[in-house]
Coordinates of C-alpha atoms and ligand atoms in Angstrom, one line a residue:
X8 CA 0.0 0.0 0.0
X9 CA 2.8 2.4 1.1
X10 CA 4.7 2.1 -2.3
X11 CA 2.0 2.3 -5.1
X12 CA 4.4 4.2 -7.7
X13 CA 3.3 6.6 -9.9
X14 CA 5.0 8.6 -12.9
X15 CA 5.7 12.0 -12.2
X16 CA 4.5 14.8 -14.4
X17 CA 7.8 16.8 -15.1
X18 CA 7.2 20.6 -14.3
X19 CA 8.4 23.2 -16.4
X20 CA 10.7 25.4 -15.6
X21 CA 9.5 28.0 -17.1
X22 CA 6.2 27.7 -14.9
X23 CA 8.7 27.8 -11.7
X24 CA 9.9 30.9 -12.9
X25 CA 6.5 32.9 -13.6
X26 CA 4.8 31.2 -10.1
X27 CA 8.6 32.5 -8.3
X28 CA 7.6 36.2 -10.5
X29 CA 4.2 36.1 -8.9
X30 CA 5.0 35.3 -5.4
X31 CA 8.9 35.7 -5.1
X32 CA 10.1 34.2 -1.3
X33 CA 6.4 32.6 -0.8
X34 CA 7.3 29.8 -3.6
X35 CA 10.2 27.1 -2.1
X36 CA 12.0 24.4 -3.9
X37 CA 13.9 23.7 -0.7
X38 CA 14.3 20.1 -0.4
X39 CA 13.3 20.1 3.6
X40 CA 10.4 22.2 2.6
X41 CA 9.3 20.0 -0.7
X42 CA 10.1 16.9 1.8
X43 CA 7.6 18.4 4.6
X44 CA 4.9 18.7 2.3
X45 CA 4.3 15.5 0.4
X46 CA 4.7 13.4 3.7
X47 CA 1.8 13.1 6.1
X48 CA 1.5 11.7 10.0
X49 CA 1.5 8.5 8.8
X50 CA 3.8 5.5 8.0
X51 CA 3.2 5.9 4.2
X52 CA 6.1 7.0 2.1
X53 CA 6.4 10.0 0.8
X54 CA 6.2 11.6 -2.3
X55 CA 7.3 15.3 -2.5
X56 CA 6.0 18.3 -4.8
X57 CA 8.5 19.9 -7.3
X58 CA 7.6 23.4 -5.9
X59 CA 5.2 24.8 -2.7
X60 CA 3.8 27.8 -3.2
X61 CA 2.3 29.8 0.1
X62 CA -1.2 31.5 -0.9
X63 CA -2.8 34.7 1.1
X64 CA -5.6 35.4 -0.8
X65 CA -8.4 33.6 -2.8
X66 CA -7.3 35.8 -6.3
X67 CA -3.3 34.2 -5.5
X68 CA -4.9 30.7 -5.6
X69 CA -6.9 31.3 -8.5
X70 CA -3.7 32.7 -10.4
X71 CA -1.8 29.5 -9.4
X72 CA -4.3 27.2 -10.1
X73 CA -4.7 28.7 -14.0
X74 CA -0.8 28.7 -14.5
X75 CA -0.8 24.8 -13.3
X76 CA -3.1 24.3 -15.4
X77 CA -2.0 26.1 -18.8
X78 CA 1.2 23.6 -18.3
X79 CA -0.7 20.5 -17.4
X80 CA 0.7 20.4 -14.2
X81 CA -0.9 18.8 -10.8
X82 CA -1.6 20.6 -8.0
X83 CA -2.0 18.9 -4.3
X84 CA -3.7 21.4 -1.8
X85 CA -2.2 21.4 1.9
X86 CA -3.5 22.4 4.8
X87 CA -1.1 21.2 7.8
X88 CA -0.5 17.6 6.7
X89 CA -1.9 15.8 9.3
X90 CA -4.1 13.5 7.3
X91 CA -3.6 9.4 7.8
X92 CA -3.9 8.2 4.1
X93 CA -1.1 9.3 2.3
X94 CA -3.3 12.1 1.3
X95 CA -0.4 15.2 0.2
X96 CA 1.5 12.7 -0.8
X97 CA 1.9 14.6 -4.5
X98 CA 2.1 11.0 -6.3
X99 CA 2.8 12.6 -9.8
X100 CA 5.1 15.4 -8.6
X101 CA 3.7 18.9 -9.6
X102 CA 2.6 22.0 -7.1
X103 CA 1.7 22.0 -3.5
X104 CA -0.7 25.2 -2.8
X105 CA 0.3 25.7 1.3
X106 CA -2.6 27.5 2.6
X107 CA -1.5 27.8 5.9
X108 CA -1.2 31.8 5.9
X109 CA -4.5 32.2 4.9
X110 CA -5.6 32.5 8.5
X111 CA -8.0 35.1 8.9
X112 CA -10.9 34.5 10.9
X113 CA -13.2 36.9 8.1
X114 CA -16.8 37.1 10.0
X115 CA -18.0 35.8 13.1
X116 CA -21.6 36.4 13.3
X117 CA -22.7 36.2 16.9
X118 CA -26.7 36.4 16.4
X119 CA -26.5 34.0 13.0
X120 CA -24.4 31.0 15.1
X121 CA -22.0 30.4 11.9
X122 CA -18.5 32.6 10.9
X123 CA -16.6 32.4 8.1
X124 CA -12.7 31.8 7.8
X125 CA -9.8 31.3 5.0
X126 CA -8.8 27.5 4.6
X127 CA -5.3 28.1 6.8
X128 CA -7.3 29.0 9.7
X129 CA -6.7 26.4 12.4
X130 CA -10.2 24.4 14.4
X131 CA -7.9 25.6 18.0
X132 CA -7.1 29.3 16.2
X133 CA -10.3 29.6 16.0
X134 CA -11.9 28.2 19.3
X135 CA -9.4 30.3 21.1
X136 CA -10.6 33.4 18.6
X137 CA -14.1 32.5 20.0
X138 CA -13.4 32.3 23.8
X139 CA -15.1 35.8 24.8
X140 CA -18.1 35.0 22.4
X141 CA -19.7 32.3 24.3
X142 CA -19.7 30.2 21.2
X143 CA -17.4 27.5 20.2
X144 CA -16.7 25.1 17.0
X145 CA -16.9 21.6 18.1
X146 CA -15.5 19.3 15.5
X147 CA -12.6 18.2 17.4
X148 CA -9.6 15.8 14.7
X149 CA -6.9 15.0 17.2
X150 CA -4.3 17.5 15.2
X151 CA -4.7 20.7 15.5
X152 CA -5.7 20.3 11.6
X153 CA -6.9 23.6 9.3
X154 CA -10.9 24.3 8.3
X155 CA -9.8 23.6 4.8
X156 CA -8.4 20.4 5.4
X157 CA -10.5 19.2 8.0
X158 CA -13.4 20.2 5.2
X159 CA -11.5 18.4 2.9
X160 CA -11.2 15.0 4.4
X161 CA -15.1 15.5 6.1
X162 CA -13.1 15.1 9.3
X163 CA -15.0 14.4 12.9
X164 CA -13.9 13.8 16.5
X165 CA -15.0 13.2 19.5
X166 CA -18.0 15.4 19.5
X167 CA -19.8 13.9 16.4
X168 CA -22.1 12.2 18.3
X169 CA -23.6 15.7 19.5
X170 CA -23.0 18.1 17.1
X171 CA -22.3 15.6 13.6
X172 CA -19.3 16.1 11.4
X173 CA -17.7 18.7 8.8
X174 CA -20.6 17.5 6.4
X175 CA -23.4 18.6 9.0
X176 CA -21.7 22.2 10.0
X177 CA -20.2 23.4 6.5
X178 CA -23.1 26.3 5.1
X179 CA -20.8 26.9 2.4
X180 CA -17.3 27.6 0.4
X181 CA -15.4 29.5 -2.0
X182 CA -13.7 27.0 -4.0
X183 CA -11.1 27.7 -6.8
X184 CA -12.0 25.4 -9.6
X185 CA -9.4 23.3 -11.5
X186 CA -9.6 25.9 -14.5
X187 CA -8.8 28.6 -12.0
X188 CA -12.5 30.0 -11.7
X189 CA -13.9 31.4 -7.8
X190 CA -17.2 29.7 -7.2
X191 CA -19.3 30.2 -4.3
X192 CA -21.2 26.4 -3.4
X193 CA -24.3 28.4 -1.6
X194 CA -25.1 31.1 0.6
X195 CA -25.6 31.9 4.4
X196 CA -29.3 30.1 5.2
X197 CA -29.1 27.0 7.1
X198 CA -31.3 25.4 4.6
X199 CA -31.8 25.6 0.8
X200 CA -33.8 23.3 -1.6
X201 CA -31.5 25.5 -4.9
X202 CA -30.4 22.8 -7.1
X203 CA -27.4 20.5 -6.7
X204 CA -25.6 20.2 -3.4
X205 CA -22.1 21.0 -4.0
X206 CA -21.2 22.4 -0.7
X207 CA -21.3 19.0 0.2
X208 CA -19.9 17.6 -3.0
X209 CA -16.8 19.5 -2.0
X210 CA -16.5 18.4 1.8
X211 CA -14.7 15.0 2.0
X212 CA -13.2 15.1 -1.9
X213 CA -9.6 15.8 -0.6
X214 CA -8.6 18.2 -3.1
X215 CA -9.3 16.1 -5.9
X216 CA -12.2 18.6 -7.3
X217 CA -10.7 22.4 -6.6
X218 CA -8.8 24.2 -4.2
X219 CA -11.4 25.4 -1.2
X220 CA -9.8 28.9 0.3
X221 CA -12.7 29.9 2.5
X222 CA -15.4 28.5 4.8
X223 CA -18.2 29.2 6.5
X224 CA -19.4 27.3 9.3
X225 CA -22.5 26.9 12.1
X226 CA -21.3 27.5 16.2
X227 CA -22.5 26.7 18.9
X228 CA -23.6 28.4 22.2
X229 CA -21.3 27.5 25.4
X230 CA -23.3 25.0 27.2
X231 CA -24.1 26.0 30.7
X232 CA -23.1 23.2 32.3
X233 CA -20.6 20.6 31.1
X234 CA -19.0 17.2 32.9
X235 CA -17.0 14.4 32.2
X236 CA -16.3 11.1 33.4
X237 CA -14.2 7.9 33.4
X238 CA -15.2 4.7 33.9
X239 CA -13.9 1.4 33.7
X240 CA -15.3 -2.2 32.8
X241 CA -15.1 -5.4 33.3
X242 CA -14.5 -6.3 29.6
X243 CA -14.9 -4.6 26.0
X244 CA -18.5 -6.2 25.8
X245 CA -19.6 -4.4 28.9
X246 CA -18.7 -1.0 27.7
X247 CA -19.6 -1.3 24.4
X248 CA -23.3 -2.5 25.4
X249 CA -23.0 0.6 27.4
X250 CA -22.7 2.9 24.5
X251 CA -25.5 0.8 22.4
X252 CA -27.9 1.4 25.4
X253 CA -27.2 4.5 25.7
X254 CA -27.2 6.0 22.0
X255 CA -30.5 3.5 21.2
X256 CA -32.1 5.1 24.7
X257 CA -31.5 8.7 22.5
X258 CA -29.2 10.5 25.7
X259 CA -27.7 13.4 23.8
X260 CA -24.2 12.6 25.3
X261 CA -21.6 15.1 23.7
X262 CA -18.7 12.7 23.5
X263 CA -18.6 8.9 24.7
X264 CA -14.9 7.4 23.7
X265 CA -13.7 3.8 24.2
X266 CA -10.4 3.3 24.7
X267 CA -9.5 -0.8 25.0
X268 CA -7.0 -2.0 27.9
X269 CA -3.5 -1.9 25.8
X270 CA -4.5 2.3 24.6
X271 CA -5.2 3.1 28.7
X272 CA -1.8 1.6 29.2
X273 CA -0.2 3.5 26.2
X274 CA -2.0 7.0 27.5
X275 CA -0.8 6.0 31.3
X276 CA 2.9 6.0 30.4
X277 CA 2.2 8.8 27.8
X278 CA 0.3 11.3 30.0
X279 CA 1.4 10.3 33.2
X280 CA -2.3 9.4 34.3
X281 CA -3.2 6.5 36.5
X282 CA -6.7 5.6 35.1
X283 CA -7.1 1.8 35.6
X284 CA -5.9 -0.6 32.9
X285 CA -9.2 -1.8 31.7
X286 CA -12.1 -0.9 28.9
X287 CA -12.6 2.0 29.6
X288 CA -14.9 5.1 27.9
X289 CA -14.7 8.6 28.8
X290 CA -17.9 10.9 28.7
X291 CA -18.5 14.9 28.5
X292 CA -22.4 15.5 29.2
X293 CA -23.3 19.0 28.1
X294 CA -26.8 20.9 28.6
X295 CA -28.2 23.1 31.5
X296 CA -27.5 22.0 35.1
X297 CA -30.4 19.8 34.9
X298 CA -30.4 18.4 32.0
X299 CA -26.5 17.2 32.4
X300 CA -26.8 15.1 36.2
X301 CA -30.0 13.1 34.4
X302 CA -27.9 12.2 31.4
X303 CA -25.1 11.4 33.8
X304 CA -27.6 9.5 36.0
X305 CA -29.0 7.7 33.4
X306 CA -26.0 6.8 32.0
X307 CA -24.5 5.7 35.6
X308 CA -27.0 3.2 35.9
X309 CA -26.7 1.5 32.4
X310 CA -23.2 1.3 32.9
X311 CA -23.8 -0.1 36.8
X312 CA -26.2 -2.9 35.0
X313 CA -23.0 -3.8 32.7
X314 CA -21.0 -4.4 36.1
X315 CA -18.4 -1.0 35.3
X316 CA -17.4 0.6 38.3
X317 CA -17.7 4.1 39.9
X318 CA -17.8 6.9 37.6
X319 CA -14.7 9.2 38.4
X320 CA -15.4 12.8 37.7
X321 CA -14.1 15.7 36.4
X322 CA -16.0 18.6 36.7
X323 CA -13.2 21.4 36.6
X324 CA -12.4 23.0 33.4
X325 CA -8.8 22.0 33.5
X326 CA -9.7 18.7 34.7
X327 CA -11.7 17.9 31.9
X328 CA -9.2 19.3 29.4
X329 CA -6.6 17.2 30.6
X330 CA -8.3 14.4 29.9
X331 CA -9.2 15.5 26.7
X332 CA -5.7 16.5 26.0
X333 CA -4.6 12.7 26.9
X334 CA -7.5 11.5 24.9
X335 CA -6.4 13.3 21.8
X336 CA -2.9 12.1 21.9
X337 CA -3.4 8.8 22.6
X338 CA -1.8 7.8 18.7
X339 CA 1.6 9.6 19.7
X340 CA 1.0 7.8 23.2
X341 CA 0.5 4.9 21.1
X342 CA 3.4 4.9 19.0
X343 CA 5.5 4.9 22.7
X344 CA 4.7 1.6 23.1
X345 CA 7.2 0.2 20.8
X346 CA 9.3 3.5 20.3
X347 CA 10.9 3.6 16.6
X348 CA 7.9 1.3 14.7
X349 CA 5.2 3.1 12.5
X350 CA 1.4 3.2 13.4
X351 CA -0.8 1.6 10.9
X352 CA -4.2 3.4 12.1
X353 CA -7.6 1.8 10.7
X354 CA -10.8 3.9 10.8
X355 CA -13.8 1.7 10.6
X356 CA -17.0 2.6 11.4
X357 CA -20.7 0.4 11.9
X358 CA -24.4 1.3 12.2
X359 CA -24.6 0.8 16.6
X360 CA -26.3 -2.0 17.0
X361 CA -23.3 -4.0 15.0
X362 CA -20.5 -2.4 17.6
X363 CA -20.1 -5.1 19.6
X364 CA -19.1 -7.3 17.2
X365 CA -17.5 -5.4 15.3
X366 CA -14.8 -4.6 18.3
X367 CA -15.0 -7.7 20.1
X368 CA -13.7 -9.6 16.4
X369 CA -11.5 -7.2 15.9
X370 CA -10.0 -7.4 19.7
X371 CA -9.7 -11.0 18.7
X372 CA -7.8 -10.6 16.0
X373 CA -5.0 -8.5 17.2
X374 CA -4.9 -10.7 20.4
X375 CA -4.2 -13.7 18.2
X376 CA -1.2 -11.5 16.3
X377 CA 2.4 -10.8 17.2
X378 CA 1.6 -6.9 16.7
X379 CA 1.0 -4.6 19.2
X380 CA -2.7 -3.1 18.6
X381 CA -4.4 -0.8 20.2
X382 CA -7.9 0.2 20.0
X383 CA -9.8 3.4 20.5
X384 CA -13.2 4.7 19.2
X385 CA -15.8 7.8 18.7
X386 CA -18.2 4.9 20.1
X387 CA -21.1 6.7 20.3
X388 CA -21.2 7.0 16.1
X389 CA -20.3 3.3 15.6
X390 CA -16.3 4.6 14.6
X391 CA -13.0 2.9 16.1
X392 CA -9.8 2.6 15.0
X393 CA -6.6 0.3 16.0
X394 CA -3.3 1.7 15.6
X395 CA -1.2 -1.5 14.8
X396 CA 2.3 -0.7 15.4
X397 CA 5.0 -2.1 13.1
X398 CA 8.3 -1.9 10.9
X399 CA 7.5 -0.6 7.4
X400 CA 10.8 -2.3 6.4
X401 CA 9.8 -5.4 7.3
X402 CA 7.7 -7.7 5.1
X403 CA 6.5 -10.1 7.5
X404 CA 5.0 -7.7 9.7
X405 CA 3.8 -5.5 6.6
X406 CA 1.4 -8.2 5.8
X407 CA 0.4 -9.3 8.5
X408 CA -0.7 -5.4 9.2
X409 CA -2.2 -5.6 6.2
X410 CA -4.0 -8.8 6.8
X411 CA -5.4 -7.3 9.9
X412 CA -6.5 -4.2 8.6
X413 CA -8.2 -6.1 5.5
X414 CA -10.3 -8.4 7.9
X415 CA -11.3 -5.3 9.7
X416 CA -12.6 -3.6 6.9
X417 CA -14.4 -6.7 5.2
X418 CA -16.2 -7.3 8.5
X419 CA -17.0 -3.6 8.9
X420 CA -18.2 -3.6 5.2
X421 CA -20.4 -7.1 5.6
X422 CA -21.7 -5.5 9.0
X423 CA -23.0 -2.6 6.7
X424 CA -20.5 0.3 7.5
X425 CA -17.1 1.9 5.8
X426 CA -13.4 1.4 5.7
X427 CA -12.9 5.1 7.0
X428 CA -15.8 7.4 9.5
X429 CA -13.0 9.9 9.2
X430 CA -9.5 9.8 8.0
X431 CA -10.8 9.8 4.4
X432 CA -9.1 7.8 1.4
X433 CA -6.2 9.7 0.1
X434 CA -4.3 6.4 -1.7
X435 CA -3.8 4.5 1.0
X436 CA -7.5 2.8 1.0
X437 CA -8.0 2.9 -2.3
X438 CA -8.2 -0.4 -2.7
X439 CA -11.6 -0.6 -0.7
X440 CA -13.1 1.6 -2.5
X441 CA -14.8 -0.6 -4.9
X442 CA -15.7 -3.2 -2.4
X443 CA -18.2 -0.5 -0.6
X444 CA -19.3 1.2 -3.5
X445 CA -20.0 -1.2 -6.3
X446 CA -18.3 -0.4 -9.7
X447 CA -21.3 1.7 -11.1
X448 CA -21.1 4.3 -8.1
X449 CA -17.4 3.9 -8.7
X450 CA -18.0 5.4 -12.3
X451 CA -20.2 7.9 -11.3
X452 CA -17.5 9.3 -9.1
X453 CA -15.2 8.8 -12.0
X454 CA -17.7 11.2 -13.8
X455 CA -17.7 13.7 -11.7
X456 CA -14.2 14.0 -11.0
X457 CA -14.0 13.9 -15.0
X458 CA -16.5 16.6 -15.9
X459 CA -15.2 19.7 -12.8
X460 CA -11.0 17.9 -13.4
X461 CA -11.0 16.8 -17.1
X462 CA -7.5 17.3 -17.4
X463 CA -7.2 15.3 -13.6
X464 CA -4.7 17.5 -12.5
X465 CA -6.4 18.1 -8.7
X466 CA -4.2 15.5 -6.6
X467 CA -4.3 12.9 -8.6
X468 CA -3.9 9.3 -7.7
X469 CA -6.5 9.9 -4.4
X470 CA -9.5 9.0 -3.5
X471 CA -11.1 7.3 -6.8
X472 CA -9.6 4.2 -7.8
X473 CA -7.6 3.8 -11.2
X474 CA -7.3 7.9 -12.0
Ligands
FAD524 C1 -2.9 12.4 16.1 C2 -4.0 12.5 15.1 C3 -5.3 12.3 15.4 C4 -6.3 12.4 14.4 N1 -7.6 12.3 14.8 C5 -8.5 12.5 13.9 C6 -9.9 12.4 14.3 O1 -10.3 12.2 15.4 N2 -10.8 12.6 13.3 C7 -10.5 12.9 12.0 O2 -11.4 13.1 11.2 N3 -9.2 12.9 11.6 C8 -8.2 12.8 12.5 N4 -6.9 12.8 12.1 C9 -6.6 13.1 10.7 C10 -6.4 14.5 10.3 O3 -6.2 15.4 11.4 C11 -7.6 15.0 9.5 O4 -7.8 14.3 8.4 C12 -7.6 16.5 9.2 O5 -8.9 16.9 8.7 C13 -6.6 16.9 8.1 O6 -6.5 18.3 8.1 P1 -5.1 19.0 7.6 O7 -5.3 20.5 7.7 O8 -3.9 18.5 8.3 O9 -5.1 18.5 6.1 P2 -3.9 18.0 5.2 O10 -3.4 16.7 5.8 O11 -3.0 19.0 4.9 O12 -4.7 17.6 3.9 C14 -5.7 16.5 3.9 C15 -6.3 16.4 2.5 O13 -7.1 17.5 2.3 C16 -6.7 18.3 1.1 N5 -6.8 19.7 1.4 C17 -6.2 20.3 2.5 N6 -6.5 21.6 2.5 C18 -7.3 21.8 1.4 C19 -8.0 22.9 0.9 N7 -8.0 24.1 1.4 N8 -8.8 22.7 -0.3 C20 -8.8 21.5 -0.8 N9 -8.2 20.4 -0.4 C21 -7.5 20.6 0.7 C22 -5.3 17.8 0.8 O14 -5.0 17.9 -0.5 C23 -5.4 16.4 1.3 O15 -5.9 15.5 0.4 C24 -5.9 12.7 13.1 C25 -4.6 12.9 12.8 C26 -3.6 12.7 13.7 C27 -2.2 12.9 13.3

């Protein structure tokens, strides 16, 4: 998966020079630079641009994106290349387009509940832009990842179960289009019946359709009250059948995480916590004061029925953010456990009522392997993932990653779910692709990507198989 080769387009010179004309110190060929940007956070290899450029305005994008494209040359969009797939990987050489400095937050719109930001703009840049509004945004990737990409990938978190995923907050985008044109996918309204959806053709299509420079996106209001908890179980069935309860009894918990035995251990020597090395999920109930202890209490006594024991608290503001922080970095914490090997993260995701299964197979599975695996999960939406540590370099353990990860997907696909809730495609499940979609949904993406890309310049050799 890691070395699918491609042949690079070569770039012109002469398009170097008018892009360095244009843009002078904001265009790099530096090899540390080129190297930075066509590797992500993952363990597959890397394939670096020719040239990154560094955009600050919409108008800079578009003139980049019709130069690349007068010389038949691709273009991979970055935001801050913490995507899982392979995903900036620039396959066939070509241009990165950096939009890191465009990081203006452009309207916050206090009475509406939505703002509007440039692509560069990062989801904690903007929370912390947001701290004396009393709204926040809650989609919540691990990395501290940008709008744009985050929109890119249709990224989630740990909130999804509460407040849904880039699809369900996105109102709208300015998007440069492979020929260079500045479209607008909708406008402000929270609704609209007018014609073709493309807002939401453009969130999730990982740069393969345009280059999207600005955003605008729903907040929320600061819930009154807000607590968290930890509690262990007796064994993965227990607190899965937990989280089934309580998403089928509809309690609007804001997050509800699983984190298996081997990931508490991994966060424990990470984070320097002491939570208790066993199944464990961590809760955040949000609401008014009310509304908050009788979805604790409810949840309490499911989880008592299942045989888990006290719920430990966290109440405190900085109590519950540092379990959020060790919550979020439980992949790095992860990768501690055998320092030096790569993480081979999966990202599967099940209607609810198919969880259980689904993990307790899958716990199976890596307990019957000589890899490490750990597993950890946005429960509440039927999403987990294991991180299955091993040496890229070495064949033996490369397949029998590979082998894990393919049972995991078949059995997530036969259960009636995805390869990936989140982390998106990029090329390093594109194999899968076919197997969940059928090949005539397949060739209506192929289409698409054909009639807004005919010249498939937009970072190719992602997301649709065989282009
Ligand atoms: C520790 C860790 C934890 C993570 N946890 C989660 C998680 O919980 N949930 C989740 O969803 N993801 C998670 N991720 C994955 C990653 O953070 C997300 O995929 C994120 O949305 C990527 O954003 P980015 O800005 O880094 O994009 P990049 O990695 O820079 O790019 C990702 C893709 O989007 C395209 N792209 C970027 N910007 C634009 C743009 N402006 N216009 C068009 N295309 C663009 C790129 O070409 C590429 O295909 C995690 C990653 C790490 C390292």
């Amino acid at each position: 998966m890691s070395h699918r080769q491609y042949d690079r387009i070569e770039t012109p010179e002469s398009l170097i020079a008018s892009l360095r004309d244009m843009l002078g110190d904001r265009l790099s060929t530096a090899a540390a630079v080129l190297e930075q940007h066509g590797k992500d956070e993952s363990w597959h290899a890397a394939s670096p641009p020719d040239a990154v450029v560094f955009a600050t305005s919409t108008e800079e994008v578009a003139k980049v994106v019709t130069l690349c494209a007068e010389h038949n040359v691709p273009i991979v969009p970055f935001g801050t290349g913490s995507s899982l797939e392979g995903h900036v990987a620039a396959l066939r050489g070509g241009i990165c387009i950096d939009l890191s400095r465009m990081d203006a937050i452009l309207e916050v719109n206090n009475e509406d509940l939505d703002c509007r930001v440039q692509a560069g703009v990062t989801r904690e840049q903007l929370n912390d832009h947001l701290r004396d509004t009393g709204l926040f945004f809650p989609i919540d990737p691990g990395a501290n990842a940008s709008i744009g990409g985050m929109t890119a990938t249709r990224a989630s978190g740990t909130n999804a179960v509460r407040y849904g995923t880039m699809r369900d907050n996105v109102l709208n985008l300015t998007v440069v289009t492979p020929d260079g044109k500045i479209i607008k996918t909708a406008n402000r309204a929270r609704k609209s019946s007018a014609g073709y959806d493309l807002t939401r053709l453009f969130v999730g299509s990982e740069g393969t359709l345009g280059v999207i420079t600005e955003i605008a996106l729903k907040l929320y209001g600061i819930p009154e009250a807000m607590s968290a908890a930890v509690c262990a179980f007796p064994s993965v069935d227990a607190a899965v059948d937990t989280v089934i309860l309580t998403i089928q009894a509809g309690i609007p918990v804001a997050r509800i995480e699983f984190l298996d035995e081997m990931q508490i251990r991994a966060i424990n020597n990470y984070s320097k916590t002491d939570h208790k090395e066993a199944p464990t999920l961590f809760f955040e109930f949000h609401g008014t004061e009310a509304g908050v202890k009788e979805q604790a209490e409810f949840v309490q006594s499911v989880a008592e029925e299942f045989g888990a024991e006290a719920f430990q608290w966290a109440t405190r503001q900085e109590d519950r953010n540092k379990l959020w922080a060790a919550r979020h970095k439980a992949y790095y914490a992860s990768l501690q456990l055998e320092p030096g090997k790569a993480g081979m993260p999966t990202d599967v995701c099940v209607p609810i009522s198919k969880l259980a299964e689904a993990i307790r197979e899958t716990r199976a599975d890596c307990d019957a392997s000589p890899l490490t695996c750990t597993i950890v999960g946005h429960v509440g939406d039927g999403n987990f993932h294991t991180l299955i540590l091993l040496d890229p370099e070495d064949p033996a353990q490369m397949a029998e990653a590979k082998r894990l990860h393919d049972r995991m997907v078949e059995r997530a696909l036969k259960l009636g779910g995805t390869c990936t809730g989140e982390h998106g495609i990029g090329y390093g499940k594109l194999d899968f692709m076919e197997a969940e979609h059928g090949p005539d949904t397949i060739a209506l993406m192929r289409a698409i990507k054909g009639a807004i890309d005919p010249k498939g310049l937009m970072n190719p050799g992602k997301l649709i198989p065989g282009l």
